[in-house]
Amino acid sequence: GQQLNQSPQSMFIQEGEDVSMNCTSSSIFNTWLWYKQDPGEGPVLLIALYKAGELTSNGRLTAQFGTTRKDSFLNISASIPSDVGIYFCAGQLASNYQLIWGAGTKLIIKP
Amino acid sequence: KAGVTQTPRYLIKTRGQQVTLSCSPISGHRSVSWYQQTPGQGLQFLFEYFSETQRNKGNFPGRFSGRQFSNSRSEMNVSTLELGDSALYLCASSSAPGTGNQETQYFGPGTRLLVL
């Protein structure tokens, strides 16, 4: 079946550093969604992207819908301790509108 | 607008028992999806309901079932619980499936199930 490859699986960063993560696939997508999940809670929507090439920001977060429609990127600038958590991407397949999920990127801030 | 609510938040059961979890979507949303999340794992899709009909189903055994009511509230049931069913069960609602930006899913806080 269709798969989303999300990388990296985990990241150890210093406070203040910029963070980048991405999701790639061989399939074409209509929509990309980025979520953050805190421990014991449900994922919270961060950014939604609906058009190829679209670049959208939400505070220190910026996400882009890849021009090939097969990938998406999320960047976090000047990370702070509350950025820790698991970030998930989800893409809606153009072929059948099914929503599929990446395995998540765990963000950990080094003390 | 109230968010997605799930009850109960925490549940402890023993092997062989059955359990029913409940989800109330955002007002006006008609699509409800259920996911299982085990520690360190991503979201495993269980099923999706829209207008009281199951629209999609993931690769889970028949012990996992669900339904949706006319008010869009949904329940999922797991029969003959196994130890491996211990997980966070998440419910997400969207206004309508397969319709572009209306597909955006909003999650509840989840029900954490522990099977002993």
mmCIF file of C-alpha atoms in Angstrom:
data_model
loop_
_atom_site.group_PDB
_atom_site.id
_atom_site.type_symbol
_atom_site.label_atom_id
_atom_site.label_comp_id
_atom_site.label_asym_id
_atom_site.label_seq_id
_atom_site.Cartn_x
_atom_site.Cartn_y
_atom_site.Cartn_z
ATOM 1 C CA GLY A 1 0.000 0.000 0.000
ATOM 2 C CA GLN A 2 0.960 3.656 -0.085
ATOM 3 C CA GLN A 3 3.528 4.782 2.456
ATOM 4 C CA LEU A 4 4.774 8.035 3.846
ATOM 5 C CA ASN A 5 8.419 8.140 4.816
ATOM 6 C CA GLN A 6 8.938 10.623 7.629
ATOM 7 C CA SER A 7 12.431 11.562 8.705
ATOM 8 C CA PRO A 8 14.268 11.832 10.875
ATOM 9 C CA GLN A 9 12.742 9.368 13.333
ATOM 10 C CA SER A 10 14.060 11.429 16.253
ATOM 11 C CA MET A 11 16.146 14.544 16.809
ATOM 12 C CA PHE A 12 18.232 15.754 19.712
ATOM 13 C CA ILE A 13 18.692 19.501 19.491
ATOM 14 C CA GLN A 14 19.921 22.396 21.592
ATOM 15 C CA GLU A 15 17.489 25.101 22.608
ATOM 16 C CA GLY A 16 17.637 27.890 20.058
ATOM 17 C CA GLU A 17 18.526 25.636 17.128
ATOM 18 C CA ASP A 18 16.471 25.386 13.976
ATOM 19 C CA VAL A 19 14.788 22.067 13.186
ATOM 20 C CA SER A 20 13.848 20.489 9.866
ATOM 21 C CA MET A 21 11.865 17.357 9.151
ATOM 22 C CA ASN A 22 10.182 16.002 6.061
ATOM 23 C CA CYS A 23 7.791 13.469 4.617
ATOM 24 C CA THR A 24 8.260 11.864 1.229
ATOM 25 C CA SER A 25 6.386 9.365 -0.861
ATOM 26 C CA SER A 26 6.148 7.975 -4.372
ATOM 27 C CA SER A 27 2.467 8.929 -4.409
ATOM 28 C CA ILE A 28 0.861 12.259 -5.259
ATOM 29 C CA PHE A 29 -1.051 14.199 -2.614
ATOM 30 C CA ASN A 30 -3.798 16.826 -2.574
ATOM 31 C CA THR A 31 -3.287 17.940 1.011
ATOM 32 C CA TRP A 32 -0.531 17.863 3.596
ATOM 33 C CA LEU A 33 -1.151 18.202 7.297
ATOM 34 C CA TRP A 34 1.355 18.611 10.103
ATOM 35 C CA TYR A 35 0.448 17.697 13.690
ATOM 36 C CA LYS A 36 2.199 17.798 17.044
ATOM 37 C CA GLN A 37 1.454 15.348 19.831
ATOM 38 C CA ASP A 38 2.350 15.924 23.473
ATOM 39 C CA PRO A 39 2.669 12.890 25.775
ATOM 40 C CA GLY A 40 -0.698 11.373 26.666
ATOM 41 C CA GLU A 41 -2.641 13.732 24.414
ATOM 42 C CA GLY A 42 -4.114 13.619 20.943
ATOM 43 C CA PRO A 43 -2.287 15.227 18.004
ATOM 44 C CA VAL A 44 -2.967 18.909 17.454
ATOM 45 C CA LEU A 45 -3.069 20.378 13.964
ATOM 46 C CA LEU A 46 -0.209 22.818 13.335
ATOM 47 C CA ILE A 47 -0.347 23.611 9.647
ATOM 48 C CA ALA A 48 -2.502 22.520 6.699
ATOM 49 C CA LEU A 49 -1.319 22.819 3.080
ATOM 50 C CA TYR A 50 -3.654 22.544 0.092
ATOM 51 C CA LYS A 51 -1.655 23.566 -2.983
ATOM 52 C CA ALA A 52 1.640 22.473 -4.535
ATOM 53 C CA GLY A 53 4.391 24.947 -3.709
ATOM 54 C CA GLU A 54 2.396 26.494 -0.868
ATOM 55 C CA LEU A 55 4.496 27.846 1.991
ATOM 56 C CA THR A 56 2.628 28.503 5.237
ATOM 57 C CA SER A 57 3.812 29.761 8.598
ATOM 58 C CA ASN A 58 2.393 29.438 12.081
ATOM 59 C CA GLY A 59 4.596 31.439 14.428
ATOM 60 C CA ARG A 60 8.055 29.860 14.420
ATOM 61 C CA LEU A 61 6.799 26.946 12.301
ATOM 62 C CA THR A 62 6.926 26.937 8.520
ATOM 63 C CA ALA A 63 5.730 24.134 6.282
ATOM 64 C CA GLN A 64 5.860 23.683 2.537
ATOM 65 C CA PHE A 65 3.883 21.548 0.083
ATOM 66 C CA GLY A 66 6.513 20.190 -2.315
ATOM 67 C CA THR A 67 6.212 21.210 -5.953
ATOM 68 C CA THR A 68 6.185 17.578 -7.076
ATOM 69 C CA ARG A 69 3.198 17.000 -4.747
ATOM 70 C CA LYS A 70 5.065 14.005 -3.331
ATOM 71 C CA ASP A 71 6.648 15.603 -0.288
ATOM 72 C CA SER A 72 6.355 18.178 2.446
ATOM 73 C CA PHE A 73 8.701 19.876 4.886
ATOM 74 C CA LEU A 74 8.316 21.352 8.341
ATOM 75 C CA ASN A 75 10.802 23.771 9.839
ATOM 76 C CA ILE A 76 10.884 25.078 13.394
ATOM 77 C CA SER A 77 13.052 28.098 14.033
ATOM 78 C CA ALA A 78 14.768 28.938 17.322
ATOM 79 C CA SER A 79 13.460 25.893 19.180
ATOM 80 C CA ILE A 80 12.270 26.237 22.766
ATOM 81 C CA PRO A 81 11.643 23.561 25.433
ATOM 82 C CA SER A 82 7.898 23.394 24.758
ATOM 83 C CA ASP A 83 8.613 22.274 21.181
ATOM 84 C CA VAL A 84 9.413 18.773 22.458
ATOM 85 C CA GLY A 85 6.963 16.160 21.343
ATOM 86 C CA ILE A 86 6.204 14.012 18.346
ATOM 87 C CA TYR A 87 5.488 15.634 15.003
ATOM 88 C CA PHE A 88 3.383 13.758 12.465
ATOM 89 C CA CYS A 89 2.766 14.444 8.829
ATOM 90 C CA ALA A 90 -0.376 13.237 7.062
ATOM 91 C CA GLY A 91 -1.147 13.393 3.374
ATOM 92 C CA GLN A 92 -4.386 13.001 1.466
ATOM 93 C CA LEU A 93 -3.784 10.840 -1.591
ATOM 94 C CA ALA A 94 -4.868 12.349 -4.895
ATOM 95 C CA SER A 95 -5.844 8.897 -6.193
ATOM 96 C CA ASN A 96 -8.486 7.991 -3.610
ATOM 97 C CA TYR A 97 -8.569 10.831 -1.032
ATOM 98 C CA GLN A 98 -7.339 8.451 1.654
ATOM 99 C CA LEU A 99 -5.409 10.095 4.473
ATOM 100 C CA ILE A 100 -2.148 8.349 5.292
ATOM 101 C CA TRP A 101 0.263 9.080 8.134
ATOM 102 C CA GLY A 102 3.988 9.275 8.678
ATOM 103 C CA ALA A 103 5.496 7.397 11.631
ATOM 104 C CA GLY A 104 6.410 10.613 13.438
ATOM 105 C CA THR A 105 9.515 12.588 14.338
ATOM 106 C CA LYS A 106 10.321 12.753 18.044
ATOM 107 C CA LEU A 107 11.892 16.051 19.036
ATOM 108 C CA ILE A 108 14.033 16.069 22.182
ATOM 109 C CA ILE A 109 15.826 19.107 23.540
ATOM 110 C CA LYS A 110 19.226 18.461 25.061
ATOM 111 C CA PRO A 111 19.548 19.821 28.593
ATOM 112 C CA LYS B 1 -16.814 25.564 19.429
ATOM 113 C CA ALA B 2 -16.145 22.547 21.632
ATOM 114 C CA GLY B 3 -13.479 20.167 20.451
ATOM 115 C CA VAL B 4 -13.588 16.427 20.039
ATOM 116 C CA THR B 5 -14.387 14.672 23.297
ATOM 117 C CA GLN B 6 -13.606 11.100 24.180
ATOM 118 C CA THR B 7 -14.776 9.063 27.124
ATOM 119 C CA PRO B 8 -13.502 7.565 29.220
ATOM 120 C CA ARG B 9 -9.988 9.039 29.329
ATOM 121 C CA TYR B 10 -8.515 6.032 31.095
ATOM 122 C CA LEU B 11 -9.626 2.440 31.331
ATOM 123 C CA ILE B 12 -8.244 -0.747 32.847
ATOM 124 C CA LYS B 13 -9.597 -4.098 31.701
ATOM 125 C CA THR B 14 -8.517 -7.713 31.905
ATOM 126 C CA ARG B 15 -7.886 -10.151 29.105
ATOM 127 C CA GLY B 16 -11.025 -11.595 27.598
ATOM 128 C CA GLN B 17 -13.227 -8.657 28.540
ATOM 129 C CA GLN B 18 -14.786 -6.299 26.059
ATOM 130 C CA VAL B 19 -14.682 -2.514 26.011
ATOM 131 C CA THR B 20 -16.639 0.308 24.417
ATOM 132 C CA LEU B 21 -15.122 3.730 23.820
ATOM 133 C CA SER B 22 -17.072 6.824 22.900
ATOM 134 C CA CYS B 23 -16.288 9.846 20.752
ATOM 135 C CA SER B 24 -18.255 13.042 20.208
ATOM 136 C CA PRO B 25 -17.038 14.986 17.169
ATOM 137 C CA ILE B 26 -16.869 18.733 16.755
ATOM 138 C CA SER B 27 -20.356 20.129 16.245
ATOM 139 C CA GLY B 28 -21.213 19.994 12.548
ATOM 140 C CA HIS B 29 -18.586 17.390 11.713
ATOM 141 C CA ARG B 30 -19.981 14.234 10.187
ATOM 142 C CA SER B 31 -16.870 12.128 9.728
ATOM 143 C CA VAL B 32 -15.220 10.249 12.589
ATOM 144 C CA SER B 33 -12.027 8.218 12.334
ATOM 145 C CA TRP B 34 -10.474 5.951 14.942
ATOM 146 C CA TYR B 35 -6.773 5.233 15.425
ATOM 147 C CA GLN B 36 -4.707 3.015 17.686
ATOM 148 C CA GLN B 37 -1.393 4.287 18.948
ATOM 149 C CA THR B 38 1.007 2.083 20.888
ATOM 150 C CA PRO B 39 4.099 3.484 22.658
ATOM 151 C CA GLY B 40 6.669 4.709 20.183
ATOM 152 C CA GLN B 41 4.401 3.965 17.245
ATOM 153 C CA GLY B 42 2.621 6.123 14.770
ATOM 154 C CA LEU B 43 -1.084 6.191 14.225
ATOM 155 C CA GLN B 44 -2.612 2.934 13.054
ATOM 156 C CA PHE B 45 -5.899 3.546 11.265
ATOM 157 C CA LEU B 46 -8.826 1.484 12.536
ATOM 158 C CA PHE B 47 -11.879 2.738 10.653
ATOM 159 C CA GLU B 48 -13.736 5.793 9.464
ATOM 160 C CA TYR B 49 -17.449 6.539 9.650
ATOM 161 C CA PHE B 50 -19.413 9.100 7.719
ATOM 162 C CA SER B 51 -23.164 9.560 7.980
ATOM 163 C CA GLU B 52 -23.520 6.361 10.019
ATOM 164 C CA THR B 53 -21.731 4.249 7.394
ATOM 165 C CA GLN B 54 -18.290 2.730 7.640
ATOM 166 C CA ARG B 55 -16.349 4.277 4.813
ATOM 167 C CA ASN B 56 -12.880 2.833 5.312
ATOM 168 C CA LYS B 57 -11.358 0.108 7.432
ATOM 169 C CA GLY B 58 -7.776 -0.579 8.445
ATOM 170 C CA ASN B 59 -6.062 -3.930 8.913
ATOM 171 C CA PHE B 60 -7.366 -4.905 12.318
ATOM 172 C CA PRO B 61 -9.070 -8.160 13.341
ATOM 173 C CA GLY B 62 -12.823 -8.437 13.556
ATOM 174 C CA ARG B 63 -12.632 -8.018 17.345
ATOM 175 C CA PHE B 64 -12.451 -4.292 16.599
ATOM 176 C CA SER B 65 -15.742 -2.796 15.506
ATOM 177 C CA GLY B 66 -17.430 0.550 15.495
ATOM 178 C CA ARG B 67 -20.581 2.412 14.732
ATOM 179 C CA GLN B 68 -21.814 5.937 14.261
ATOM 180 C CA PHE B 69 -25.111 7.387 15.389
ATOM 181 C CA SER B 70 -27.373 9.867 13.668
ATOM 182 C CA ASN B 71 -25.921 12.710 15.760
ATOM 183 C CA SER B 72 -22.430 11.760 14.424
ATOM 184 C CA ARG B 73 -21.270 10.440 17.795
ATOM 185 C CA SER B 74 -19.277 7.268 17.394
ATOM 186 C CA GLU B 75 -18.391 4.272 19.486
ATOM 187 C CA MET B 76 -15.747 1.637 19.000
ATOM 188 C CA ASN B 77 -15.853 -1.760 20.604
ATOM 189 C CA VAL B 78 -13.101 -4.258 21.222
ATOM 190 C CA SER B 79 -14.176 -7.744 22.191
ATOM 191 C CA THR B 80 -12.086 -10.491 23.809
ATOM 192 C CA LEU B 81 -9.344 -8.092 24.845
ATOM 193 C CA GLU B 82 -5.719 -9.148 24.488
ATOM 194 C CA LEU B 83 -2.661 -7.731 26.243
ATOM 195 C CA GLY B 84 -1.515 -6.240 22.942
ATOM 196 C CA ASP B 85 -4.653 -4.114 22.760
ATOM 197 C CA SER B 86 -3.194 -1.807 25.424
ATOM 198 C CA ALA B 87 -2.841 1.499 23.638
ATOM 199 C CA LEU B 88 -4.012 5.065 23.267
ATOM 200 C CA TYR B 89 -7.168 5.081 21.140
ATOM 201 C CA LEU B 90 -7.664 8.332 19.315
ATOM 202 C CA CYS B 91 -10.741 9.661 17.636
ATOM 203 C CA ALA B 92 -10.619 12.389 14.998
ATOM 204 C CA SER B 93 -13.413 14.291 13.349
ATOM 205 C CA SER B 94 -13.640 16.158 10.074
ATOM 206 C CA SER B 95 -16.479 17.917 8.371
ATOM 207 C CA ALA B 96 -16.531 15.633 5.362
ATOM 208 C CA PRO B 97 -14.148 13.045 3.922
ATOM 209 C CA GLY B 98 -12.504 13.234 0.544
ATOM 210 C CA THR B 99 -13.390 16.833 -0.064
ATOM 211 C CA GLY B 100 -10.106 18.680 0.102
ATOM 212 C CA ASN B 101 -9.707 20.953 3.095
ATOM 213 C CA GLN B 102 -12.762 19.481 4.742
ATOM 214 C CA GLU B 103 -10.685 16.345 5.204
ATOM 215 C CA THR B 104 -8.600 18.041 7.906
ATOM 216 C CA GLN B 105 -8.901 15.947 11.024
ATOM 217 C CA TYR B 106 -9.124 17.257 14.574
ATOM 218 C CA PHE B 107 -8.236 14.876 17.351
ATOM 219 C CA GLY B 108 -9.650 14.211 20.766
ATOM 220 C CA PRO B 109 -7.399 13.625 23.791
ATOM 221 C CA GLY B 110 -7.690 9.857 23.446
ATOM 222 C CA THR B 111 -8.674 6.986 25.690
ATOM 223 C CA ARG B 112 -5.770 5.169 27.267
ATOM 224 C CA LEU B 113 -6.638 1.484 27.601
ATOM 225 C CA LEU B 114 -4.600 -0.862 29.733
ATOM 226 C CA VAL B 115 -5.289 -4.578 29.445
ATOM 227 C CA LEU B 116 -3.997 -6.708 32.319
#
